Amino acid sequence: MAKRTLDKQGRPVVAVTGMGVVTSLGVGKTDNWAALTAGRSGIHRITRFPTEGLRTTIAGTVDTLKIDEPFCAPNLSFELARLAAVEAVEQCGLGSPGDFPGQLFMAVPPVEVEWPQKALMANAGGNGDLTYTEVLKGAATGRFAAFHELFLFGAVADRISDIFGAKGSPISLSTACSSGATAIQLGVEAIRRGETPAALCIGTDGSVHAEALIRFSLLSALSTQNDPPEGAAKPFSKNRDGFVMGEGAGALVLEDFDHAVARGAKILGVLAGCGEMGDGFHRTRSSPDGKPIIGAIRAALDDAGLQPGQIDTINAHGTSTPENDKMEAMGCQAVFGEKVPPITSNKSMVGHTLTAAGAVEAVFSLLSIVHGRIPPTINYNVPDPLIPVDVVGNAPRDARVTSVLSNSFGFGGQNTCLVMTAEPV
Amino acid sequence: MSPRDVLITGIGIVTSLGEGIEPHVAALSGVTQRVDRETFAPYAVHAAVPVELDRHIPKKSDQRQMEPWQRYGTYAAGAALEDAGLKGNAELLARMHLIVACGGGERDYAVDGAILTGMRDAPRPEVYLNERLMSDIRPTLFLAQLSNLLAGNISIVHGVIGGSRTFMGEEQAGVDAIRIAGARIQSGQNDLFLVGGATNAERADHILTYEMGGAVWRDPSVPVLDRKGGGFVPGSAAVFLVLESRQHAEARGARPIARLGPVLAERSRRKPGDVRSILTAMLEQAGPAASVISGNTGFAEPSSEEAEALAGLPGAPRVVMAGDMIGHSVEGQFAYGVALAAGAIAAGKLPGPTAVTSVGYHRGEGVVKVEAA
């Protein structure tokens, strides 16, 4: 038997052999990378629904796709995931169409019955004052059976699993804004344990509808600088005032390194380390001492077997909220000391793709390695003196990139960091 | 015996039958269902017993930030930690990992009803919706609805901060939660996990999800297997387990309740016969069982196929239908089956090993073997 390629902890090395991405910048790696490195924003005025009465009227929605009826978050999230997965699976060349020889790990936004569907059922159930009694009466007619599967939590992953023929029990998961990174982490772990030779890891989010936007708005999490839309997301800037919701999907095919080499696959990069740490401080704010962020970054570096000085660039969570960017920079300074590597936030252009962000940004991180170029953080015109780090502001930076740290931090204190490298560590 | 054996060292439960493992083990000798037939008539639900929240969620400010599904879950998580002798042990809790299986949280029913009524006659329903939502929903309600915020609350209230993830996807979320926790312990990645799920069935929006698919059965007095595939009666359940490597449990002198085998999980395409054959294969792989806790939901063909697979088991083991005890709690049901098996084996009330099954009403199949520690 050929000698196994193992990491410093004696575990199988996990390669990336396929990637796909969809955002408001376009469908596919080529369009996204061109826009991202040109500093072009995908954030625009919302046209999907009326924005009268709303404080925030902009988002990085994906409006160009053909979506199954009825238009709703699960159907859009499905199509985003499908397109990203098609690109990733085609690139990896593994298996055959409809027969992907690995497990599926899927970050999906939580679902619930949306207003148009709820109204249809309520109006079918009665005509006086409407309550859930009428909604249930409408549902009991059996006329709305098509809505049932649509609004099940596992439905998007199920449909993807059927199309690609993934093996085993597909996992639908959420760790809020770090969900995409968690999907990747689960895939890495399954391959390291030898449970599967490959994993399809997807983060998807197509949930910009009125109520979703209003919920974040009521928590004062969103930017209200609507004009111009492309100027709203300003990670690390002093005048940042919140995040901008975005939509998209990222898909990675992870594969046992030796398995990939044996079949002559092109190795796009290595998923070298995953780290996580919970935060028990507050539901929406991070621990003031930064311990959970610091802990998650250190855990990812340890898992990869790298020292801080070996990281070439940081793909930040960088949401553009006053809280996140300050805490993230503080965490990075604590780990990296005086030499925080060049840091950038893709969210300045694609917005915060929420459930998808960790996966979308992992794809962009790996593209930085492939192309030797760090995409800029646009709108970086008023640096925040309290964030004295090297932000790759406004223009892309060419650099030899052999390792990237990608951060994801979520509401509810769920922090996940990934380390990606060009070669096995 | 191996140092990487996965042991159950703590159980926390709240269901309609009571709090803690004891009333559930006692119900194996004869169950008196606790059902609420009025609140959601014509639907019945197995309603959770009231609990003294202050015991495991001491701060009122925390209680106020949660809706009932999170309170039940956070409470049961605290009970499991206490049962394992871990509550307040900051050092161990800081490296304990967490996997929660759940759906989402409660709506504001009054607000939703008023909006649905107003939208019907509004000249521009979408604009009306914007206005009402902006002014009528509580800003923090979102945090009580987000799926991952049950895990968030457990971290905040109990200090479980090693890392957490939330699995969604109905019954299979519960199966995969225990599968992944067990695999991480068995492989040596972690020593200590809190894993489980929580469902509040006393919700019109919860009933709605399954009623759209015609899966809700209205009469809990009819046993699951006599419903001819007619459906399940929703049940509230919050169940958490402390899972621990044998090595870790022994080193800290923890009392092992039972040992958990590897969780087997599949997702068949649900063609006729699929559930029967996949379950038969998984039960065989799990090894001989002297008793079974079945997660049969009572819905559609898979219900009878599961029963056929169990009827084919060698040795005619006793089969306990969890759905006849607490109704069907979807994401929490598999953890309930595992907890019941562990408690019953430890109390000598069921012969071990015990196989626990899950056949999702819509998708997903799972089996695990629980045996004496």
PDB file of N, CA and C in Angstrom, chain A residues 21-102:
ATOM      1  N   VAL A  21     -19.369  28.964  -6.608  1.00  0.00           N
ATOM      2  CA  VAL A  21     -19.859  30.109  -5.840  1.00  0.00           C
ATOM      3  C   VAL A  21     -20.881  30.913  -6.651  1.00  0.00           C
ATOM      4  N   VAL A  22     -21.874  31.409  -5.933  1.00  0.00           N
ATOM      5  CA  VAL A  22     -22.862  32.330  -6.504  1.00  0.00           C
ATOM      6  C   VAL A  22     -23.061  33.451  -5.495  1.00  0.00           C
ATOM      7  N   THR A  23     -22.994  34.686  -5.971  1.00  0.00           N
ATOM      8  CA  THR A  23     -23.327  35.831  -5.103  1.00  0.00           C
ATOM      9  C   THR A  23     -24.013  36.884  -5.971  1.00  0.00           C
ATOM     10  N   SER A  24     -24.253  38.028  -5.377  1.00  0.00           N
ATOM     11  CA  SER A  24     -24.830  39.136  -6.148  1.00  0.00           C
ATOM     12  C   SER A  24     -23.854  39.631  -7.207  1.00  0.00           C
ATOM     13  N   LEU A  25     -22.607  39.162  -7.164  1.00  0.00           N
ATOM     14  CA  LEU A  25     -21.633  39.540  -8.198  1.00  0.00           C
ATOM     15  C   LEU A  25     -21.729  38.644  -9.420  1.00  0.00           C
ATOM     16  N   GLY A  26     -22.422  37.525  -9.296  1.00  0.00           N
ATOM     17  CA  GLY A  26     -22.559  36.659 -10.453  1.00  0.00           C
ATOM     18  C   GLY A  26     -22.591  35.191 -10.081  1.00  0.00           C
ATOM     19  N   VAL A  27     -22.714  34.388 -11.147  1.00  0.00           N
ATOM     20  CA  VAL A  27     -22.734  32.939 -10.970  1.00  0.00           C
ATOM     21  C   VAL A  27     -21.384  32.400 -11.414  1.00  0.00           C
ATOM     22  N   GLY A  28     -20.705  31.706 -10.512  1.00  0.00           N
ATOM     23  CA  GLY A  28     -19.449  31.065 -10.886  1.00  0.00           C
ATOM     24  C   GLY A  28     -18.217  31.806 -10.399  1.00  0.00           C
ATOM     25  N   LYS A  29     -17.121  31.066 -10.333  1.00  0.00           N
ATOM     26  CA  LYS A  29     -15.873  31.616  -9.802  1.00  0.00           C
ATOM     27  C   LYS A  29     -15.318  32.724 -10.683  1.00  0.00           C
ATOM     28  N   THR A  30     -15.424  32.544 -12.005  1.00  0.00           N
ATOM     29  CA  THR A  30     -14.789  33.505 -12.913  1.00  0.00           C
ATOM     30  C   THR A  30     -15.386  34.901 -12.750  1.00  0.00           C
ATOM     31  N   ASP A  31     -16.706  34.979 -12.826  1.00  0.00           N
ATOM     32  CA  ASP A  31     -17.371  36.283 -12.701  1.00  0.00           C
ATOM     33  C   ASP A  31     -17.164  36.883 -11.316  1.00  0.00           C
ATOM     34  N   ASN A  32     -17.270  36.035 -10.299  1.00  0.00           N
ATOM     35  CA  ASN A  32     -17.122  36.541  -8.939  1.00  0.00           C
ATOM     36  C   ASN A  32     -15.724  37.077  -8.703  1.00  0.00           C
ATOM     37  N   TRP A  33     -14.732  36.336  -9.168  1.00  0.00           N
ATOM     38  CA  TRP A  33     -13.351  36.754  -8.910  1.00  0.00           C
ATOM     39  C   TRP A  33     -13.004  38.037  -9.653  1.00  0.00           C
ATOM     40  N   ALA A  34     -13.501  38.137 -10.875  1.00  0.00           N
ATOM     41  CA  ALA A  34     -13.246  39.351 -11.655  1.00  0.00           C
ATOM     42  C   ALA A  34     -13.845  40.567 -10.948  1.00  0.00           C
ATOM     43  N   ALA A  35     -15.071  40.423 -10.491  1.00  0.00           N
ATOM     44  CA  ALA A  35     -15.738  41.554  -9.832  1.00  0.00           C
ATOM     45  C   ALA A  35     -15.080  41.870  -8.494  1.00  0.00           C
ATOM     46  N   LEU A  36     -14.780  40.814  -7.769  1.00  0.00           N
ATOM     47  CA  LEU A  36     -14.217  40.972  -6.429  1.00  0.00           C
ATOM     48  C   LEU A  36     -12.860  41.674  -6.480  1.00  0.00           C
ATOM     49  N   THR A  37     -12.022  41.284  -7.430  1.00  0.00           N
ATOM     50  CA  THR A  37     -10.682  41.879  -7.493  1.00  0.00           C
ATOM     51  C   THR A  37     -10.714  43.249  -8.171  1.00  0.00           C
ATOM     52  N   ALA A  38     -11.826  43.541  -8.867  1.00  0.00           N
ATOM     53  CA  ALA A  38     -11.979  44.879  -9.457  1.00  0.00           C
ATOM     54  C   ALA A  38     -12.624  45.827  -8.451  1.00  0.00           C
ATOM     55  N   GLY A  39     -12.989  45.305  -7.285  1.00  0.00           N
ATOM     56  CA  GLY A  39     -13.590  46.164  -6.270  1.00  0.00           C
ATOM     57  C   GLY A  39     -15.020  46.570  -6.589  1.00  0.00           C
ATOM     58  N   ARG A  40     -15.714  45.705  -7.321  1.00  0.00           N
ATOM     59  CA  ARG A  40     -17.091  46.037  -7.714  1.00  0.00           C
ATOM     60  C   ARG A  40     -18.070  45.505  -6.673  1.00  0.00           C
ATOM     61  N   SER A  41     -19.044  46.309  -6.321  1.00  0.00           N
ATOM     62  CA  SER A  41     -20.021  45.896  -5.311  1.00  0.00           C
ATOM     63  C   SER A  41     -21.246  45.262  -5.956  1.00  0.00           C
ATOM     64  N   GLY A  42     -21.810  44.272  -5.280  1.00  0.00           N
ATOM     65  CA  GLY A  42     -23.055  43.656  -5.745  1.00  0.00           C
ATOM     66  C   GLY A  42     -24.267  44.161  -4.976  1.00  0.00           C
ATOM     67  N   ILE A  43     -24.039  45.164  -4.137  1.00  0.00           N
ATOM     68  CA  ILE A  43     -25.140  45.640  -3.281  1.00  0.00           C
ATOM     69  C   ILE A  43     -25.939  46.716  -4.012  1.00  0.00           C
ATOM     70  N   HIS A  44     -27.243  46.592  -3.946  1.00  0.00           N
ATOM     71  CA  HIS A  44     -28.117  47.463  -4.729  1.00  0.00           C
ATOM     72  C   HIS A  44     -29.442  47.674  -3.996  1.00  0.00           C
ATOM     73  N   ARG A  45     -30.265  48.544  -4.573  1.00  0.00           N
ATOM     74  CA  ARG A  45     -31.596  48.751  -3.999  1.00  0.00           C
ATOM     75  C   ARG A  45     -32.431  47.487  -4.136  1.00  0.00           C
ATOM     76  N   ILE A  46     -33.220  47.209  -3.124  1.00  0.00           N
ATOM     77  CA  ILE A  46     -34.081  46.024  -3.154  1.00  0.00           C
ATOM     78  C   ILE A  46     -35.270  46.283  -4.077  1.00  0.00           C
ATOM     79  N   THR A  47     -35.501  45.355  -5.015  1.00  0.00           N
ATOM     80  CA  THR A  47     -36.680  45.467  -5.877  1.00  0.00           C
ATOM     81  C   THR A  47     -37.616  44.281  -5.677  1.00  0.00           C
ATOM     82  N   ARG A  48     -37.167  43.300  -4.893  1.00  0.00           N
ATOM     83  CA  ARG A  48     -37.944  42.062  -4.707  1.00  0.00           C
ATOM     84  C   ARG A  48     -39.268  42.326  -4.005  1.00  0.00           C
ATOM     85  N   PHE A  49     -39.270  43.284  -3.089  1.00  0.00           N
ATOM     86  CA  PHE A  49     -40.488  43.631  -2.348  1.00  0.00           C
ATOM     87  C   PHE A  49     -40.445  45.121  -2.066  1.00  0.00           C
ATOM     88  N   PRO A  50     -41.610  45.740  -1.810  1.00  0.00           N
ATOM     89  CA  PRO A  50     -41.601  47.177  -1.535  1.00  0.00           C
ATOM     90  C   PRO A  50     -40.812  47.458  -0.266  1.00  0.00           C
ATOM     91  N   THR A  51     -40.080  48.576  -0.262  1.00  0.00           N
ATOM     92  CA  THR A  51     -39.266  48.880   0.918  1.00  0.00           C
ATOM     93  C   THR A  51     -39.824  50.087   1.666  1.00  0.00           C
ATOM     94  N   GLU A  52     -41.038  50.504   1.301  1.00  0.00           N
ATOM     95  CA  GLU A  52     -41.629  51.639   2.005  1.00  0.00           C
ATOM     96  C   GLU A  52     -41.756  51.330   3.492  1.00  0.00           C
ATOM     97  N   GLY A  53     -41.366  52.280   4.307  1.00  0.00           N
ATOM     98  CA  GLY A  53     -41.483  52.106   5.756  1.00  0.00           C
ATOM     99  C   GLY A  53     -40.288  51.409   6.377  1.00  0.00           C
ATOM    100  N   LEU A  54     -39.316  51.005   5.559  1.00  0.00           N
ATOM    101  CA  LEU A  54     -38.158  50.294   6.096  1.00  0.00           C
ATOM    102  C   LEU A  54     -36.976  51.246   6.267  1.00  0.00           C
ATOM    103  N   ARG A  55     -36.174  50.985   7.279  1.00  0.00           N
ATOM    104  CA  ARG A  55     -34.989  51.835   7.501  1.00  0.00           C
ATOM    105  C   ARG A  55     -33.848  51.463   6.552  1.00  0.00           C
ATOM    106  N   THR A  56     -33.807  50.189   6.196  1.00  0.00           N
ATOM    107  CA  THR A  56     -32.779  49.719   5.261  1.00  0.00           C
ATOM    108  C   THR A  56     -33.467  49.270   3.977  1.00  0.00           C
ATOM    109  N   THR A  57     -32.982  49.735   2.843  1.00  0.00           N
ATOM    110  CA  THR A  57     -33.664  49.455   1.577  1.00  0.00           C
ATOM    111  C   THR A  57     -32.716  48.850   0.540  1.00  0.00           C
ATOM    112  N   ILE A  58     -31.576  48.360   1.011  1.00  0.00           N
ATOM    113  CA  ILE A  58     -30.558  47.817   0.104  1.00  0.00           C
ATOM    114  C   ILE A  58     -30.153  46.416   0.546  1.00  0.00           C
ATOM    115  N   ALA A  59     -29.645  45.643  -0.373  1.00  0.00           N
ATOM    116  CA  ALA A  59     -29.134  44.314  -0.041  1.00  0.00           C
ATOM    117  C   ALA A  59     -28.367  43.765  -1.227  1.00  0.00           C
ATOM    118  N   GLY A  60     -27.617  42.698  -0.979  1.00  0.00           N
ATOM    119  CA  GLY A  60     -26.922  42.008  -2.069  1.00  0.00           C
ATOM    120  C   GLY A  60     -27.736  40.797  -2.488  1.00  0.00           C
ATOM    121  N   THR A  61     -28.951  41.052  -2.945  1.00  0.00           N
ATOM    122  CA  THR A  61     -29.805  39.928  -3.349  1.00  0.00           C
ATOM    123  C   THR A  61     -29.340  39.371  -4.695  1.00  0.00           C
ATOM    124  N   VAL A  62     -29.715  38.127  -4.945  1.00  0.00           N
ATOM    125  CA  VAL A  62     -29.442  37.504  -6.249  1.00  0.00           C
ATOM    126  C   VAL A  62     -30.768  37.434  -6.980  1.00  0.00           C
ATOM    127  N   ASP A  63     -30.889  38.235  -8.022  1.00  0.00           N
ATOM    128  CA  ASP A  63     -32.192  38.428  -8.658  1.00  0.00           C
ATOM    129  C   ASP A  63     -32.269  37.872 -10.068  1.00  0.00           C
ATOM    130  N   THR A  64     -31.203  37.235 -10.523  1.00  0.00           N
ATOM    131  CA  THR A  64     -31.138  36.905 -11.939  1.00  0.00           C
ATOM    132  C   THR A  64     -31.482  35.445 -12.246  1.00  0.00           C
ATOM    133  N   LEU A  65     -31.789  34.668 -11.226  1.00  0.00           N
ATOM    134  CA  LEU A  65     -31.973  33.237 -11.461  1.00  0.00           C
ATOM    135  C   LEU A  65     -33.441  32.890 -11.681  1.00  0.00           C
ATOM    136  N   LYS A  66     -33.630  31.770 -12.350  1.00  0.00           N
ATOM    137  CA  LYS A  66     -34.993  31.264 -12.523  1.00  0.00           C
ATOM    138  C   LYS A  66     -35.298  30.362 -11.328  1.00  0.00           C
ATOM    139  N   ILE A  67     -36.297  30.769 -10.549  1.00  0.00           N
ATOM    140  CA  ILE A  67     -36.601  30.069  -9.299  1.00  0.00           C
ATOM    141  C   ILE A  67     -37.943  29.360  -9.415  1.00  0.00           C
ATOM    142  N   ASP A  68     -38.016  28.148  -8.837  1.00  0.00           N
ATOM    143  CA  ASP A  68     -39.286  27.414  -8.819  1.00  0.00           C
ATOM    144  C   ASP A  68     -40.364  28.239  -8.108  1.00  0.00           C
ATOM    145  N   GLU A  69     -41.609  28.069  -8.541  1.00  0.00           N
ATOM    146  CA  GLU A  69     -42.751  28.683  -7.858  1.00  0.00           C
ATOM    147  C   GLU A  69     -43.138  27.833  -6.654  1.00  0.00           C
ATOM    148  N   PRO A  70     -43.633  28.414  -5.589  1.00  0.00           N
ATOM    149  CA  PRO A  70     -43.694  29.845  -5.339  1.00  0.00           C
ATOM    150  C   PRO A  70     -42.326  30.387  -4.957  1.00  0.00           C
ATOM    151  N   PHE A  71     -42.088  31.664  -5.307  1.00  0.00           N
ATOM    152  CA  PHE A  71     -40.827  32.277  -4.911  1.00  0.00           C
ATOM    153  C   PHE A  71     -40.792  32.375  -3.383  1.00  0.00           C
ATOM    154  N   CYS A  72     -39.805  31.796  -2.759  1.00  0.00           N
ATOM    155  CA  CYS A  72     -39.670  31.850  -1.303  1.00  0.00           C
ATOM    156  C   CYS A  72     -38.222  31.500  -0.968  1.00  0.00           C
ATOM    157  N   ALA A  73     -37.843  31.753   0.274  1.00  0.00           N
ATOM    158  CA  ALA A  73     -36.439  31.553   0.662  1.00  0.00           C
ATOM    159  C   ALA A  73     -35.947  30.131   0.398  1.00  0.00           C
ATOM    160  N   PRO A  74     -36.720  29.092   0.748  1.00  0.00           N
ATOM    161  CA  PRO A  74     -36.189  27.739   0.495  1.00  0.00           C
ATOM    162  C   PRO A  74     -35.943  27.465  -0.993  1.00  0.00           C
ATOM    163  N   ASN A  75     -36.826  27.965  -1.865  1.00  0.00           N
ATOM    164  CA  ASN A  75     -36.622  27.704  -3.292  1.00  0.00           C
ATOM    165  C   ASN A  75     -35.415  28.466  -3.838  1.00  0.00           C
ATOM    166  N   LEU A  76     -35.217  29.694  -3.371  1.00  0.00           N
ATOM    167  CA  LEU A  76     -34.038  30.439  -3.819  1.00  0.00           C
ATOM    168  C   LEU A  76     -32.765  29.833  -3.215  1.00  0.00           C
ATOM    169  N   SER A  77     -32.826  29.483  -1.929  1.00  0.00           N
ATOM    170  CA  SER A  77     -31.646  28.878  -1.284  1.00  0.00           C
ATOM    171  C   SER A  77     -31.258  27.580  -1.993  1.00  0.00           C
ATOM    172  N   PHE A  78     -32.272  26.836  -2.397  1.00  0.00           N
ATOM    173  CA  PHE A  78     -32.012  25.589  -3.132  1.00  0.00           C
ATOM    174  C   PHE A  78     -31.293  25.872  -4.449  1.00  0.00           C
ATOM    175  N   GLU A  79     -31.808  26.829  -5.211  1.00  0.00           N
ATOM    176  CA  GLU A  79     -31.218  27.087  -6.533  1.00  0.00           C
ATOM    177  C   GLU A  79     -29.790  27.628  -6.403  1.00  0.00           C
ATOM    178  N   LEU A  80     -29.561  28.473  -5.422  1.00  0.00           N
ATOM    179  CA  LEU A  80     -28.198  28.975  -5.188  1.00  0.00           C
ATOM    180  C   LEU A  80     -27.263  27.819  -4.863  1.00  0.00           C
ATOM    181  N   ALA A  81     -27.724  26.939  -3.980  1.00  0.00           N
ATOM    182  CA  ALA A  81     -26.904  25.787  -3.588  1.00  0.00           C
ATOM    183  C   ALA A  81     -26.647  24.877  -4.780  1.00  0.00           C
ATOM    184  N   ARG A  82     -27.687  24.666  -5.565  1.00  0.00           N
ATOM    185  CA  ARG A  82     -27.566  23.763  -6.707  1.00  0.00           C
ATOM    186  C   ARG A  82     -26.524  24.284  -7.699  1.00  0.00           C
ATOM    187  N   LEU A  83     -26.601  25.577  -8.001  1.00  0.00           N
ATOM    188  CA  LEU A  83     -25.653  26.140  -8.965  1.00  0.00           C
ATOM    189  C   LEU A  83     -24.219  26.075  -8.454  1.00  0.00           C
ATOM    190  N   ALA A  84     -24.035  26.385  -7.170  1.00  0.00           N
ATOM    191  CA  ALA A  84     -22.680  26.322  -6.608  1.00  0.00           C
ATOM    192  C   ALA A  84     -22.175  24.881  -6.616  1.00  0.00           C
ATOM    193  N   ALA A  85     -23.063  23.949  -6.287  1.00  0.00           N
ATOM    194  CA  ALA A  85     -22.657  22.546  -6.220  1.00  0.00           C
ATOM    195  C   ALA A  85     -22.355  21.990  -7.613  1.00  0.00           C
ATOM    196  N   VAL A  86     -23.133  22.396  -8.604  1.00  0.00           N
ATOM    197  CA  VAL A  86     -22.869  21.939  -9.974  1.00  0.00           C
ATOM    198  C   VAL A  86     -21.450  22.339 -10.374  1.00  0.00           C
ATOM    199  N   GLU A  87     -21.099  23.599 -10.098  1.00  0.00           N
ATOM    200  CA  GLU A  87     -19.762  24.075 -10.468  1.00  0.00           C
ATOM    201  C   GLU A  87     -18.670  23.302  -9.721  1.00  0.00           C
ATOM    202  N   ALA A  88     -18.892  23.075  -8.443  1.00  0.00           N
ATOM    203  CA  ALA A  88     -17.878  22.390  -7.635  1.00  0.00           C
ATOM    204  C   ALA A  88     -17.732  20.930  -8.048  1.00  0.00           C
ATOM    205  N   VAL A  89     -18.851  20.264  -8.247  1.00  0.00           N
ATOM    206  CA  VAL A  89     -18.799  18.829  -8.560  1.00  0.00           C
ATOM    207  C   VAL A  89     -18.231  18.610  -9.967  1.00  0.00           C
ATOM    208  N   GLU A  90     -18.601  19.492 -10.903  1.00  0.00           N
ATOM    209  CA  GLU A  90     -18.024  19.375 -12.251  1.00  0.00           C
ATOM    210  C   GLU A  90     -16.513  19.559 -12.210  1.00  0.00           C
ATOM    211  N   GLN A  91     -16.061  20.533 -11.427  1.00  0.00           N
ATOM    212  CA  GLN A  91     -14.626  20.794 -11.370  1.00  0.00           C
ATOM    213  C   GLN A  91     -13.848  19.621 -10.764  1.00  0.00           C
ATOM    214  N   CYS A  92     -14.424  18.984  -9.756  1.00  0.00           N
ATOM    215  CA  CYS A  92     -13.662  17.926  -9.077  1.00  0.00           C
ATOM    216  C   CYS A  92     -13.562  16.658  -9.911  1.00  0.00           C
ATOM    217  N   GLY A  93     -14.526  16.452 -10.810  1.00  0.00           N
ATOM    218  CA  GLY A  93     -14.470  15.281 -11.677  1.00  0.00           C
ATOM    219  C   GLY A  93     -14.629  13.958 -10.944  1.00  0.00           C
ATOM    220  N   LEU A  94     -15.218  14.018  -9.782  1.00  0.00           N
ATOM    221  CA  LEU A  94     -15.360  12.823  -8.947  1.00  0.00           C
ATOM    222  C   LEU A  94     -16.720  12.178  -9.219  1.00  0.00           C
ATOM    223  N   GLY A  95     -16.746  10.860  -9.246  1.00  0.00           N
ATOM    224  CA  GLY A  95     -18.016  10.152  -9.443  1.00  0.00           C
ATOM    225  C   GLY A  95     -18.577  10.407 -10.822  1.00  0.00           C
ATOM    226  N   SER A  96     -19.877  10.249 -10.939  1.00  0.00           N
ATOM    227  CA  SER A  96     -20.536  10.525 -12.215  1.00  0.00           C
ATOM    228  C   SER A  96     -21.804  11.310 -11.897  1.00  0.00           C
ATOM    229  N   PRO A  97     -22.407  11.932 -12.921  1.00  0.00           N
ATOM    230  CA  PRO A  97     -23.584  12.762 -12.640  1.00  0.00           C
ATOM    231  C   PRO A  97     -24.637  11.979 -11.847  1.00  0.00           C
ATOM    232  N   GLY A  98     -25.095  12.561 -10.763  1.00  0.00           N
ATOM    233  CA  GLY A  98     -26.101  11.899  -9.933  1.00  0.00           C
ATOM    234  C   GLY A  98     -25.538  10.834  -9.029  1.00  0.00           C
ATOM    235  N   ASP A  99     -24.207  10.723  -8.971  1.00  0.00           N
ATOM    236  CA  ASP A  99     -23.595   9.694  -8.126  1.00  0.00           C
ATOM    237  C   ASP A  99     -22.314  10.240  -7.499  1.00  0.00           C
ATOM    238  N   PHE A 100     -22.497  11.182  -6.585  1.00  0.00           N
ATOM    239  CA  PHE A 100     -21.343  11.759  -5.889  1.00  0.00           C
ATOM    240  C   PHE A 100     -20.931  10.816  -4.762  1.00  0.00           C
ATOM    241  N   PRO A 101     -19.672  10.368  -4.775  1.00  0.00           N
ATOM    242  CA  PRO A 101     -19.281   9.328  -3.815  1.00  0.00           C
ATOM    243  C   PRO A 101     -18.877   9.887  -2.452  1.00  0.00           C
ATOM    244  N   GLY A 102     -19.725  10.685  -1.849  1.00  0.00           N
ATOM    245  CA  GLY A 102     -19.389  11.256  -0.546  1.00  0.00           C
ATOM    246  C   GLY A 102     -20.620  11.809   0.143  1.00  0.00           C
TER     247      GLY A 102
END
